[in-house]
PDB file of C-alpha atoms in Angstrom:
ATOM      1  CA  UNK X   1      -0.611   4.130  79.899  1.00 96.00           C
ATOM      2  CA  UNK X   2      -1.600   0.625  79.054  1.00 98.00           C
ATOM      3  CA  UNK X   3      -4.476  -0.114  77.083  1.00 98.00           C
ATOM      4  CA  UNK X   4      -6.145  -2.818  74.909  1.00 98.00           C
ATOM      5  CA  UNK X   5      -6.655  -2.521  71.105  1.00 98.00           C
ATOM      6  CA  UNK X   6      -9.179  -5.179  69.351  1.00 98.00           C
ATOM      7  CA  UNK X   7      -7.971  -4.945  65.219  1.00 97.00           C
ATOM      8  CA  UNK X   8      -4.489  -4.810  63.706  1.00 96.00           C
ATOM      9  CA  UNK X   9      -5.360  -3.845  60.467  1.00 93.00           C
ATOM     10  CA  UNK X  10      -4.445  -0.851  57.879  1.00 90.00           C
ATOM     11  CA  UNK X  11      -5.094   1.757  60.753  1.00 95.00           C
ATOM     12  CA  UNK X  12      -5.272  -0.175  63.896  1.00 97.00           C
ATOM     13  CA  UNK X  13      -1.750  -1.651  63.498  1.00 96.00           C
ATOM     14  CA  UNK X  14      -0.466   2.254  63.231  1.00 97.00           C
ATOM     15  CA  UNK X  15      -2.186   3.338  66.197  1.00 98.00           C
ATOM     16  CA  UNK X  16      -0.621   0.471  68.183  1.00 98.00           C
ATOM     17  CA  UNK X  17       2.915   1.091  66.531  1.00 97.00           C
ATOM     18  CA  UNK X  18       2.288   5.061  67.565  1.00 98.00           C
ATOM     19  CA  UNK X  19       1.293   4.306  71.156  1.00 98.00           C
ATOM     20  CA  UNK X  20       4.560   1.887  71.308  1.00 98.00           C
ATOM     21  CA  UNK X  21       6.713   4.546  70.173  1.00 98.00           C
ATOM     22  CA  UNK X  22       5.249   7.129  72.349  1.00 98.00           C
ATOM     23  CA  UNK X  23       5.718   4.793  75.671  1.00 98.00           C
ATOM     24  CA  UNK X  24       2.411   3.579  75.732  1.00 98.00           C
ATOM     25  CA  UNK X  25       1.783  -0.465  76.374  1.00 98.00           C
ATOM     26  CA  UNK X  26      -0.108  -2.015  73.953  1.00 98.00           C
ATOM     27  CA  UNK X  27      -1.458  -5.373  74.517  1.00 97.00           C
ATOM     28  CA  UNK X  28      -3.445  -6.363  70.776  1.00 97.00           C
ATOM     29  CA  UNK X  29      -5.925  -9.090  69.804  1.00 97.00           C
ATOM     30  CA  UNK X  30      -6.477  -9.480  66.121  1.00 96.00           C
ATOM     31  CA  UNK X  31      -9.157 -12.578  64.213  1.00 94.00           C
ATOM     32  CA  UNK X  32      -5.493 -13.034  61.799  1.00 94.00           C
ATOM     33  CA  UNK X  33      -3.581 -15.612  63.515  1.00 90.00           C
ATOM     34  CA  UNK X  34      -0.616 -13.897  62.162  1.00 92.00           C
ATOM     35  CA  UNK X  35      -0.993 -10.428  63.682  1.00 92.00           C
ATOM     36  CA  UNK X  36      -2.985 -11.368  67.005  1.00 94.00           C
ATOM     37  CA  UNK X  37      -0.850 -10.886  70.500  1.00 93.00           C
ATOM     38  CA  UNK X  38      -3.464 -11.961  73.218  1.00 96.00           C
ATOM     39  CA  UNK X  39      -4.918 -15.035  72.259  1.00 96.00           C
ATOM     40  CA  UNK X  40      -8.477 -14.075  73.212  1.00 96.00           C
ATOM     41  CA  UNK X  41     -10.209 -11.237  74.162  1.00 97.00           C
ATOM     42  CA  UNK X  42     -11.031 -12.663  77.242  1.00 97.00           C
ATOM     43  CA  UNK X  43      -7.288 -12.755  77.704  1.00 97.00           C
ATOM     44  CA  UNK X  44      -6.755  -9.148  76.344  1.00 98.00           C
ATOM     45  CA  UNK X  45      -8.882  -7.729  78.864  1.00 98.00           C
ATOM     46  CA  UNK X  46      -7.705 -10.031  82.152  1.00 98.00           C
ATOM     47  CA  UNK X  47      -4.050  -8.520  81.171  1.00 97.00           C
ATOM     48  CA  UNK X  48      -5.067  -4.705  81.476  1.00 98.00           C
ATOM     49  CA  UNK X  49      -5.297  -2.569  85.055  1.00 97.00           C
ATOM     50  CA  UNK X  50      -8.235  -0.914  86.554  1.00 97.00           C
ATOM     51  CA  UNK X  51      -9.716   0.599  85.318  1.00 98.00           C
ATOM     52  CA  UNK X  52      -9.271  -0.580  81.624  1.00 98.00           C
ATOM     53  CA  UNK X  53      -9.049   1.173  78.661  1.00 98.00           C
ATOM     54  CA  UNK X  54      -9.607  -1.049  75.350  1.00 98.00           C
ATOM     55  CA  UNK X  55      -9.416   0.608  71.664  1.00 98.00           C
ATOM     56  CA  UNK X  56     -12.004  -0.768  69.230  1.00 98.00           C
ATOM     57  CA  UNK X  57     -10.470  -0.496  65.113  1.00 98.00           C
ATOM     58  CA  UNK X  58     -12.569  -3.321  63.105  1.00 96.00           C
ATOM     59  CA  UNK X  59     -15.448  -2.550  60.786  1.00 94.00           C
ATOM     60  CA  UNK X  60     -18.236  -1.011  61.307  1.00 94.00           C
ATOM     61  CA  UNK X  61     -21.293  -2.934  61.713  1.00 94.00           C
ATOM     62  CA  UNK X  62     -21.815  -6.711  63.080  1.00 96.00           C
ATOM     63  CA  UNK X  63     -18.073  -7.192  64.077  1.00 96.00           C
ATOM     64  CA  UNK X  64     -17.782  -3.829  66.297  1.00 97.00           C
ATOM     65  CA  UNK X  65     -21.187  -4.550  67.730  1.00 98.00           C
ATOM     66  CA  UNK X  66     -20.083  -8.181  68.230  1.00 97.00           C
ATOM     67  CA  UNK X  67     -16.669  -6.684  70.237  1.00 98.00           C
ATOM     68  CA  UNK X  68     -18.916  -4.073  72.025  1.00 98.00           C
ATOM     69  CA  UNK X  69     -21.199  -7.407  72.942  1.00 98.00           C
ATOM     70  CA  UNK X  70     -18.311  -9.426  74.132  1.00 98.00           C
ATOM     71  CA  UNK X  71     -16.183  -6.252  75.891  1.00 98.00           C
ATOM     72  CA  UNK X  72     -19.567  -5.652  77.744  1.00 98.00           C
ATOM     73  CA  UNK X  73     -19.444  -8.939  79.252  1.00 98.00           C
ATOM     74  CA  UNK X  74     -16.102  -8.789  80.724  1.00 98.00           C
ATOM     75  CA  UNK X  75     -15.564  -5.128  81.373  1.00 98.00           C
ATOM     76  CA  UNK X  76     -16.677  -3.410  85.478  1.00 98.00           C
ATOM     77  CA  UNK X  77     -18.165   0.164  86.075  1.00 98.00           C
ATOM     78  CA  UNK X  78     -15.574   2.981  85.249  1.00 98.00           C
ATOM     79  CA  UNK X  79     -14.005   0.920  81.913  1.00 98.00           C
ATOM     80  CA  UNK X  80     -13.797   2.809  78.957  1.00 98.00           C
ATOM     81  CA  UNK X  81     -14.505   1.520  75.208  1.00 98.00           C
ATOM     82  CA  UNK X  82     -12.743   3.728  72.474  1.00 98.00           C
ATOM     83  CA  UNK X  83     -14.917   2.625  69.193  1.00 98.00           C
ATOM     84  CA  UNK X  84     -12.279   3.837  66.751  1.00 98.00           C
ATOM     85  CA  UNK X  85     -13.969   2.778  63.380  1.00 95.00           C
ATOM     86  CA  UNK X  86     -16.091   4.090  61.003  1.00 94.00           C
ATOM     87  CA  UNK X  87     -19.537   3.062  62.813  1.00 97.00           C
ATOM     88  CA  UNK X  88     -22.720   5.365  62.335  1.00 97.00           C
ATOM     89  CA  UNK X  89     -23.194   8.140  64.696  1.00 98.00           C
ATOM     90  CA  UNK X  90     -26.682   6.773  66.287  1.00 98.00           C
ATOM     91  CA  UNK X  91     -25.123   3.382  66.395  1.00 98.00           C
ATOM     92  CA  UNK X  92     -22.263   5.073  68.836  1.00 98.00           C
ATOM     93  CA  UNK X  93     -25.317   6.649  71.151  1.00 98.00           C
ATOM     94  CA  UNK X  94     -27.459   3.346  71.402  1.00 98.00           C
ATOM     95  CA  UNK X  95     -24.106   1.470  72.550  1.00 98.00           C
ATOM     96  CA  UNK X  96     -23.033   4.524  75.008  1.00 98.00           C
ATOM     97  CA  UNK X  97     -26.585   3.689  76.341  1.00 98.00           C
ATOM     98  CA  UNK X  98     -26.386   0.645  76.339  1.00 98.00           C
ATOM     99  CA  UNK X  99     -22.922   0.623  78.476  1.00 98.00           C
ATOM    100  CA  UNK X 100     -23.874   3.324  80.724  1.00 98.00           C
ATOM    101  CA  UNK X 101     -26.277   1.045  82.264  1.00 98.00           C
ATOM    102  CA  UNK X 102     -23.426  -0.930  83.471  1.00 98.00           C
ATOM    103  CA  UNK X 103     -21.317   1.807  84.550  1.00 98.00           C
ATOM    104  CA  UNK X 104     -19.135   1.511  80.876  1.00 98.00           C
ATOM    105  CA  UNK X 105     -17.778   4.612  78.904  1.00 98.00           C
ATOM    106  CA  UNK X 106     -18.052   4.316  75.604  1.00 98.00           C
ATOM    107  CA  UNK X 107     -15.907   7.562  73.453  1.00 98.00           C
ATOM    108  CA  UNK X 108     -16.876   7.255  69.970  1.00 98.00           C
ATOM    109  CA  UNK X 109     -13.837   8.328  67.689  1.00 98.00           C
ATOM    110  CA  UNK X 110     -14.090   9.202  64.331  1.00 98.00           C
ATOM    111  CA  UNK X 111     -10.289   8.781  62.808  1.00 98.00           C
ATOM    112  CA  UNK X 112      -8.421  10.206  60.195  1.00 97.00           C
ATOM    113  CA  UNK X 113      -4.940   9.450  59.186  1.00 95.00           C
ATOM    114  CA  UNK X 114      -5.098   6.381  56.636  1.00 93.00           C
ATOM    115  CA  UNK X 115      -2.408   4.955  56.294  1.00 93.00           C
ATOM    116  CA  UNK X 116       0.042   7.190  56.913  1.00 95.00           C
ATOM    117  CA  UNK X 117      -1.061   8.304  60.470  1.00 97.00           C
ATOM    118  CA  UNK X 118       1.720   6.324  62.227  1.00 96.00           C
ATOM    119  CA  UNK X 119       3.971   8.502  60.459  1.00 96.00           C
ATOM    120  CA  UNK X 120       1.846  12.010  60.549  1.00 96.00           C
ATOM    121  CA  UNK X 121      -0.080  11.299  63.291  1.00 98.00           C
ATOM    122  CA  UNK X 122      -3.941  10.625  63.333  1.00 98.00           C
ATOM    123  CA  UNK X 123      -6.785  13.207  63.473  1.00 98.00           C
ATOM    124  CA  UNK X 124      -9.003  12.453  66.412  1.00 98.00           C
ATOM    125  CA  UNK X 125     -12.982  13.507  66.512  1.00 98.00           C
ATOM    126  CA  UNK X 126     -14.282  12.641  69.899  1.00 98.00           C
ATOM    127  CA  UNK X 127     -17.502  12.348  71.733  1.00 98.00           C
ATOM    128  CA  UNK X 128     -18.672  10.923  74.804  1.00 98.00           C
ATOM    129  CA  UNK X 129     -18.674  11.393  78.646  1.00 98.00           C
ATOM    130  CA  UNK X 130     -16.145  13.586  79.200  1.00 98.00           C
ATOM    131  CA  UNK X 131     -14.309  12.473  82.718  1.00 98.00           C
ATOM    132  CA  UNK X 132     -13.709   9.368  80.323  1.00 98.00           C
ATOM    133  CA  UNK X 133     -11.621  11.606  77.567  1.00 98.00           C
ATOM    134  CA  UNK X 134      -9.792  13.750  80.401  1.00 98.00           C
ATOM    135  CA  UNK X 135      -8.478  10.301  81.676  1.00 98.00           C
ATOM    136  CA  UNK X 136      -7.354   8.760  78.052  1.00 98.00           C
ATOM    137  CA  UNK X 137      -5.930  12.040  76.549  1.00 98.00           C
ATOM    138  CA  UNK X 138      -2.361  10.944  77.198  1.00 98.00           C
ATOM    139  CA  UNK X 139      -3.366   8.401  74.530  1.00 98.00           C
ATOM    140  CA  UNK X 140      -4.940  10.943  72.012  1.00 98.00           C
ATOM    141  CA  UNK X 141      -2.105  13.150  72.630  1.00 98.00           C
ATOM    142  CA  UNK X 142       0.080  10.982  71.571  1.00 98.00           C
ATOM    143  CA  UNK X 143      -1.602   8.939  68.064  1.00 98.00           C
ATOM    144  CA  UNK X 144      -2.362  12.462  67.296  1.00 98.00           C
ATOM    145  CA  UNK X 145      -0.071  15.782  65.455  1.00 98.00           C
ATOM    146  CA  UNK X 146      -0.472  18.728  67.749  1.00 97.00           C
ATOM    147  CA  UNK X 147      -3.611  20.373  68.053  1.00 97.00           C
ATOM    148  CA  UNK X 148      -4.730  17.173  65.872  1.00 98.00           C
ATOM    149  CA  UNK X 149      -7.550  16.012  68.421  1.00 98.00           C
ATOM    150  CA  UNK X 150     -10.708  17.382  69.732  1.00 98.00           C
ATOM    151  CA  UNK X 151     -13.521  16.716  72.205  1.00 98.00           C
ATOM    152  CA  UNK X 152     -16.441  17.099  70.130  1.00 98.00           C
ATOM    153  CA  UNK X 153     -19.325  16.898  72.735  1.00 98.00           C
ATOM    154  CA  UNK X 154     -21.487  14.022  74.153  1.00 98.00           C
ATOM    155  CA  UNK X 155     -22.082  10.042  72.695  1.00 98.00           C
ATOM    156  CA  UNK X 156     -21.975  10.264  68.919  1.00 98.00           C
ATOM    157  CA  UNK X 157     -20.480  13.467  68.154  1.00 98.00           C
ATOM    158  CA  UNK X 158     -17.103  12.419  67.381  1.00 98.00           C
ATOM    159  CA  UNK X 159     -18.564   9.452  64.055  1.00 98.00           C
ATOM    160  CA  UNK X 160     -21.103  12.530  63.096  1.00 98.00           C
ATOM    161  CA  UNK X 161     -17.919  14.865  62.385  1.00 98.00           C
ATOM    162  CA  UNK X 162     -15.991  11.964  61.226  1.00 98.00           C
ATOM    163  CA  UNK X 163     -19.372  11.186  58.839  1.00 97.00           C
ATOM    164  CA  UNK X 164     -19.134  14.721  57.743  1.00 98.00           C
ATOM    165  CA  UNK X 165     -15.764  14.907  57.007  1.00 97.00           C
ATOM    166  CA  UNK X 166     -15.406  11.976  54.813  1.00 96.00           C
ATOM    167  CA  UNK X 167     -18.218  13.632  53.018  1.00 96.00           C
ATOM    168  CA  UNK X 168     -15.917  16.476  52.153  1.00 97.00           C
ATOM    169  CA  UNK X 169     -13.935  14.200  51.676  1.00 96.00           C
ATOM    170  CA  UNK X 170     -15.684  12.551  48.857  1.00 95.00           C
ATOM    171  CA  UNK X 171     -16.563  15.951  47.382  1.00 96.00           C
ATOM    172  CA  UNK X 172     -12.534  17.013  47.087  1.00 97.00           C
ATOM    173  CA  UNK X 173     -11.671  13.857  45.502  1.00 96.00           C
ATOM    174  CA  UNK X 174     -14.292  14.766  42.646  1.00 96.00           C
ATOM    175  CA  UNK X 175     -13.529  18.062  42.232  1.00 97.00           C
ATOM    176  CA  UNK X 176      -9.210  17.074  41.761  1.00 97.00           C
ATOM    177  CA  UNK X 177     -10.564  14.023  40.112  1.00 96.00           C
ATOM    178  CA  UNK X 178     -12.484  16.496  37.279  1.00 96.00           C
ATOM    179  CA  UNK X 179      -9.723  19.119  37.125  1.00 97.00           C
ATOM    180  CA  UNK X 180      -6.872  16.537  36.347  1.00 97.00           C
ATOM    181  CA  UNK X 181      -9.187  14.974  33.541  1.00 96.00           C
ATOM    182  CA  UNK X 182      -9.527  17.994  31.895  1.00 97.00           C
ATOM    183  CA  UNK X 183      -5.947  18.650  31.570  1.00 97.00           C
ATOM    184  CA  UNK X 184      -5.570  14.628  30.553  1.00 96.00           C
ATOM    185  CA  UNK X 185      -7.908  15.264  28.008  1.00 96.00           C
ATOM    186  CA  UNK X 186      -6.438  18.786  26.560  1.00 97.00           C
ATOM    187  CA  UNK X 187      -4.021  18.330  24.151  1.00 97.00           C
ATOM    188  CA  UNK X 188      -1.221  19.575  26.037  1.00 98.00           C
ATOM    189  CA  UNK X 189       1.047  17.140  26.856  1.00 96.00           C
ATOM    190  CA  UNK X 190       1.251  18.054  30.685  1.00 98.00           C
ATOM    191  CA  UNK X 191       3.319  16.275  33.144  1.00 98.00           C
ATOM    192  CA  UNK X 192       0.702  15.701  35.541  1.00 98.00           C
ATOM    193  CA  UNK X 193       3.025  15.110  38.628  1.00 98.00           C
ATOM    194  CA  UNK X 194       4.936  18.115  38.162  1.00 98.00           C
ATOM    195  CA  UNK X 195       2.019  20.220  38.115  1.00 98.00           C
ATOM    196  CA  UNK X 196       0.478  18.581  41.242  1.00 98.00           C
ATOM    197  CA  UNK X 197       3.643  19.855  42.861  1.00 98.00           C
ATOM    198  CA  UNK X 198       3.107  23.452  41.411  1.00 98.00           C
ATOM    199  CA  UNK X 199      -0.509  23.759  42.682  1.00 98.00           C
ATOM    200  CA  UNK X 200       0.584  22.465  45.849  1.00 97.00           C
ATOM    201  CA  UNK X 201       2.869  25.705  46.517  1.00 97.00           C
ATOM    202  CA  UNK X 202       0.989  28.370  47.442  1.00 97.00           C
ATOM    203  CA  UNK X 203      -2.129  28.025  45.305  1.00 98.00           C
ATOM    204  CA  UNK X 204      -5.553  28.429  46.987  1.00 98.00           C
ATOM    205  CA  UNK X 205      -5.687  24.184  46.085  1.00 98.00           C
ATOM    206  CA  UNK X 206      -3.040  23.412  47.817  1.00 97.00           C
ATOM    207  CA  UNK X 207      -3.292  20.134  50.053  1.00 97.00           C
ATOM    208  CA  UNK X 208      -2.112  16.607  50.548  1.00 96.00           C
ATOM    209  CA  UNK X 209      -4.233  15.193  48.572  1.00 96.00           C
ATOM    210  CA  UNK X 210      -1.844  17.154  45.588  1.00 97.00           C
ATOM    211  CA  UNK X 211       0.808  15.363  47.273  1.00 96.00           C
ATOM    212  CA  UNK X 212      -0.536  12.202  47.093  1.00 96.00           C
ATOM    213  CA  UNK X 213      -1.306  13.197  43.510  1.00 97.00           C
ATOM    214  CA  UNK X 214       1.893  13.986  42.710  1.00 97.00           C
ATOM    215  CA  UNK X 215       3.252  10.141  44.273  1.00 97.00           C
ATOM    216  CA  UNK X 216       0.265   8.525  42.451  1.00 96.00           C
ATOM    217  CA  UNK X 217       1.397  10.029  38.664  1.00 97.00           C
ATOM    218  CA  UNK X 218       4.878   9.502  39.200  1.00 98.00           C
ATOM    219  CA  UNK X 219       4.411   5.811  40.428  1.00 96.00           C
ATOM    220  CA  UNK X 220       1.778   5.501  36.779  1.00 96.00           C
ATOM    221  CA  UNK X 221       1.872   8.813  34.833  1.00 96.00           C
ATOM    222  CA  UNK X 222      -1.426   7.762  33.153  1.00 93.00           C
ATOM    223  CA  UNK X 223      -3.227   5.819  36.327  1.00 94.00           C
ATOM    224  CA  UNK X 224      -3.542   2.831  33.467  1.00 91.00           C
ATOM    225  CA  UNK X 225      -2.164  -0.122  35.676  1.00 91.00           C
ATOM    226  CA  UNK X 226      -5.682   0.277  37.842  1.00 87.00           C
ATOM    227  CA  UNK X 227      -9.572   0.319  37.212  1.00 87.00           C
ATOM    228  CA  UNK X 228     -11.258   3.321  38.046  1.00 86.00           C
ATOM    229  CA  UNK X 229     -13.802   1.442  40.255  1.00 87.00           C
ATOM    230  CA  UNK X 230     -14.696   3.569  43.102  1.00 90.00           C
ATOM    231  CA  UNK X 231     -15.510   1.909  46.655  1.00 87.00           C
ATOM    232  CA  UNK X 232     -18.182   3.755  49.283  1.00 85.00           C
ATOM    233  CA  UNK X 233     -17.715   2.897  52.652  1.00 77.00           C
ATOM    234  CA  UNK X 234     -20.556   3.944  53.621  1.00 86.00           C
ATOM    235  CA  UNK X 235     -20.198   7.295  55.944  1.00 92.00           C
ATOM    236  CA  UNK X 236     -20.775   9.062  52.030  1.00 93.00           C
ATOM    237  CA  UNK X 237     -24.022   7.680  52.258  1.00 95.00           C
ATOM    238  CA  UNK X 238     -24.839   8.347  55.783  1.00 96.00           C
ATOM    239  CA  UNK X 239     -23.880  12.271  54.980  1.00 97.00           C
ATOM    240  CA  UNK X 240     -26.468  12.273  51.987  1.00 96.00           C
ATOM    241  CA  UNK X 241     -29.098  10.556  53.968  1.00 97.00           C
ATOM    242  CA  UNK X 242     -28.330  12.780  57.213  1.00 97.00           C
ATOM    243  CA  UNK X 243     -28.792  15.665  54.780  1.00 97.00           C
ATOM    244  CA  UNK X 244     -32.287  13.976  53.125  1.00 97.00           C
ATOM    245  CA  UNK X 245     -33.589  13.744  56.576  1.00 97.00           C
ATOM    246  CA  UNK X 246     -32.713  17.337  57.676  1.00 97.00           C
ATOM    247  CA  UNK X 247     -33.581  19.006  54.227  1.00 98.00           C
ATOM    248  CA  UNK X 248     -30.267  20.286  54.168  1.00 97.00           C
ATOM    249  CA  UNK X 249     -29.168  20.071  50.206  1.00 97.00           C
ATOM    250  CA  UNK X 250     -25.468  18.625  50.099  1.00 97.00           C
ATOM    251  CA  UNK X 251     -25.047  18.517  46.208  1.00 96.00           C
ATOM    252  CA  UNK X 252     -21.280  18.415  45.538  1.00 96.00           C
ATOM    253  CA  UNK X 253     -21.274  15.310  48.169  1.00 96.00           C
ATOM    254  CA  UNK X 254     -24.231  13.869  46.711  1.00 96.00           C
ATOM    255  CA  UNK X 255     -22.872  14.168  43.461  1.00 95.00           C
ATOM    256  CA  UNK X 256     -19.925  12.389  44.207  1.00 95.00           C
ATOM    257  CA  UNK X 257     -21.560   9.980  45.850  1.00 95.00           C
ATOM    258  CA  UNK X 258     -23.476   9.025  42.819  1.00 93.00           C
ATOM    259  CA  UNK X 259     -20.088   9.663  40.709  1.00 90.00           C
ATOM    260  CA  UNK X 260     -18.828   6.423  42.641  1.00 91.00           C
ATOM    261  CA  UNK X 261     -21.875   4.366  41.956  1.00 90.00           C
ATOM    262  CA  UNK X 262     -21.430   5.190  38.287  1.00 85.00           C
ATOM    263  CA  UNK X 263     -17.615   4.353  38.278  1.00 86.00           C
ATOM    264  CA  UNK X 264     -18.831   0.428  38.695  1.00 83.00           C
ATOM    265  CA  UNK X 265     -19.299   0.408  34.949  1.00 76.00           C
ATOM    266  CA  UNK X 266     -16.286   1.670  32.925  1.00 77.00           C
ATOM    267  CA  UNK X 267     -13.373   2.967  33.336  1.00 82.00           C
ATOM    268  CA  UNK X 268     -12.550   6.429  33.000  1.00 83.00           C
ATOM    269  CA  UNK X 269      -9.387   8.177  34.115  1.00 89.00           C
ATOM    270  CA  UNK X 270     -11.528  10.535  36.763  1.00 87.00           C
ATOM    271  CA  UNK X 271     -12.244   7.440  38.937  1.00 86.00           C
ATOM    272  CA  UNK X 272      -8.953   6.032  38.043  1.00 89.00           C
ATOM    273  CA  UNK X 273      -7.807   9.109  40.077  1.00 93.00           C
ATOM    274  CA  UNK X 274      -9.921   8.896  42.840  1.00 91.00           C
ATOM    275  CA  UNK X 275      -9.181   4.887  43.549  1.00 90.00           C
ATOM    276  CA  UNK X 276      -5.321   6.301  43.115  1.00 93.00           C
ATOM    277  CA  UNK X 277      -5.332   8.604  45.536  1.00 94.00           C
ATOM    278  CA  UNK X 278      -7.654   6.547  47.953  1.00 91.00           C
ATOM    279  CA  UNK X 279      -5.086   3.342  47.809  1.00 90.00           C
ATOM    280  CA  UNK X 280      -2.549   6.141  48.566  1.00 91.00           C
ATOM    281  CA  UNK X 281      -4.215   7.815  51.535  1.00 91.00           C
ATOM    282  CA  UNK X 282      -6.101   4.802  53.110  1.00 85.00           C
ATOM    283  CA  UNK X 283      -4.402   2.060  51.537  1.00 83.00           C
ATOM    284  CA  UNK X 284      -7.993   1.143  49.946  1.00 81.00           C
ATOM    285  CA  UNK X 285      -7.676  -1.491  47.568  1.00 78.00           C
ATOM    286  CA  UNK X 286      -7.776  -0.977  44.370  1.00 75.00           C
ATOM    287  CA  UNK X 287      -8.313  -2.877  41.057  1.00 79.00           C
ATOM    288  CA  UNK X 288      -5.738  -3.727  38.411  1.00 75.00           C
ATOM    289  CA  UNK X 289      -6.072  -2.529  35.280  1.00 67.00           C
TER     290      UNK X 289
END
């Protein structure tokens, strides 16, 4: 297929690699100068066929809504808009609406993968009308390992399981994070690496976050060339507030939540973990020590 994608950064310049190498044409637009292939997106969109396809990865918030604005001009009934990123689930429903009205498809996609999904493949969460995922799943089948994408349901139900899952997300982080202090702070002189490769075979643990453990402590067995200041991006938050709302008591993900507002002053090796493991999963940035 041939398709647009708006955002060549950490993730979006994966998924376009992916597509490539799957026999997919990609034609990219990117704000960096450096990266950007169409010179406009006015230009990105007068290159594709009818009907078009065109893959949203920027942040969530005022630039995707500022894409969604601009795409809306220049898009014709039976388009479809892929909002890859990590934009909030009602967000994704009031710009399906919005779209609709003009005869636009809008799949919202929450994505997993970091990183290293050009390599792995990309987990895939999807909602929205679904004549508009039937015709893209060549696409999905290929950024994705097998069995690694779903059709979730209508607009928004792809970011809410996306929202969800980076709240379990959060909550495994802690729980690793607290396990490997312990044994930092035992007495024993472990060899933390090596026993992140141990739990990962055949413990009930087991997972690739002990993998990316395992890289992390042999690349700095003590985590001390980084701060242990712990970004949110924000779908943490919109878990605990989804679960405020509902009166549905998430307190391992709420905890960790709070956990990362209280890593923004000190620096203990528990959040030194977590921002390890995040650089290596998502490429996050992290903070020298």
């Amino acid at each position: 297929m041939k398709l647009g994608l708006v955002g060549l950064g950490r993730m979006g310049g994966g998924i376009a690699a992916r597509l490539r190498d799957g026999g997919h044409e990609v034609v990219a637009y990117d704000l960096d100068a450096s990266l950007t292939e169409a010179p406009s997106i006015e230009a990105l969109v007068a290159s594709l066929p009818s009907p078009r396809a065109v893959w949203l990865m920027i942040p969530a918030g005022e630039p995707t809504q500022g894409a969604v604005d601009a795409l809306s001009a220049l898009l014709t009934p039976g388009d479809v808009i892929v909002e890859g990123g990590n934009s909030h689930y009602r967000d994704s429903q009031r710009r399906a609406a919005a779209l609709a009205a003009k005869g636009i498809d809008l799949l919202d996609c929450g994505t997993s993968g970091g990183v290293w999904g050009r390599q792995n493949g990309f987990c895939l969460m999807l909602g929205g009308p679904k004549p508009a995922f039937d015709a893209l799943e060549p696409v999905f089948a290929t950024l994705a390992p097998p069995s690694g994408y779903q059709y979730l349901g209508p607009s928004g139900a792809g970011h809410f399981a996306k929202m969800a899952h980076n709240g379990v997300e959060y909550g495994l982080l802690q729980a690793y994070a607290e396990g490997f202090s312990l044994l930092e702070a035992s007495g024993f002189d472990y060899d933390l690496a090596r026993l992140s490769d141990l739990w990962g075979r055949g413990s009930v643990v087991r997972s690739w976050l002990l993998e990316l453990a395992q890289r992390a402590f042999e690349a700095d067995p003590k985590l001390a060339n980084l701060q242990g200041y712990v970004e949110d991006s924000g779908e943490g938050r919109w878990a605990v507030q989804e679960a405020v709302e509902r009166g549905l008591p998430l307190p391992a993900i709420t905890l960790s939540l709070y956990r990362r507002f209280a890593s923004r002053d000190g620096n203990p090796f528990a959040n030194r973990f977590i921002a390890a493991l995040r650089n290596q999963f998502g490429g996050h940035a992290v903070r020298d020590g």
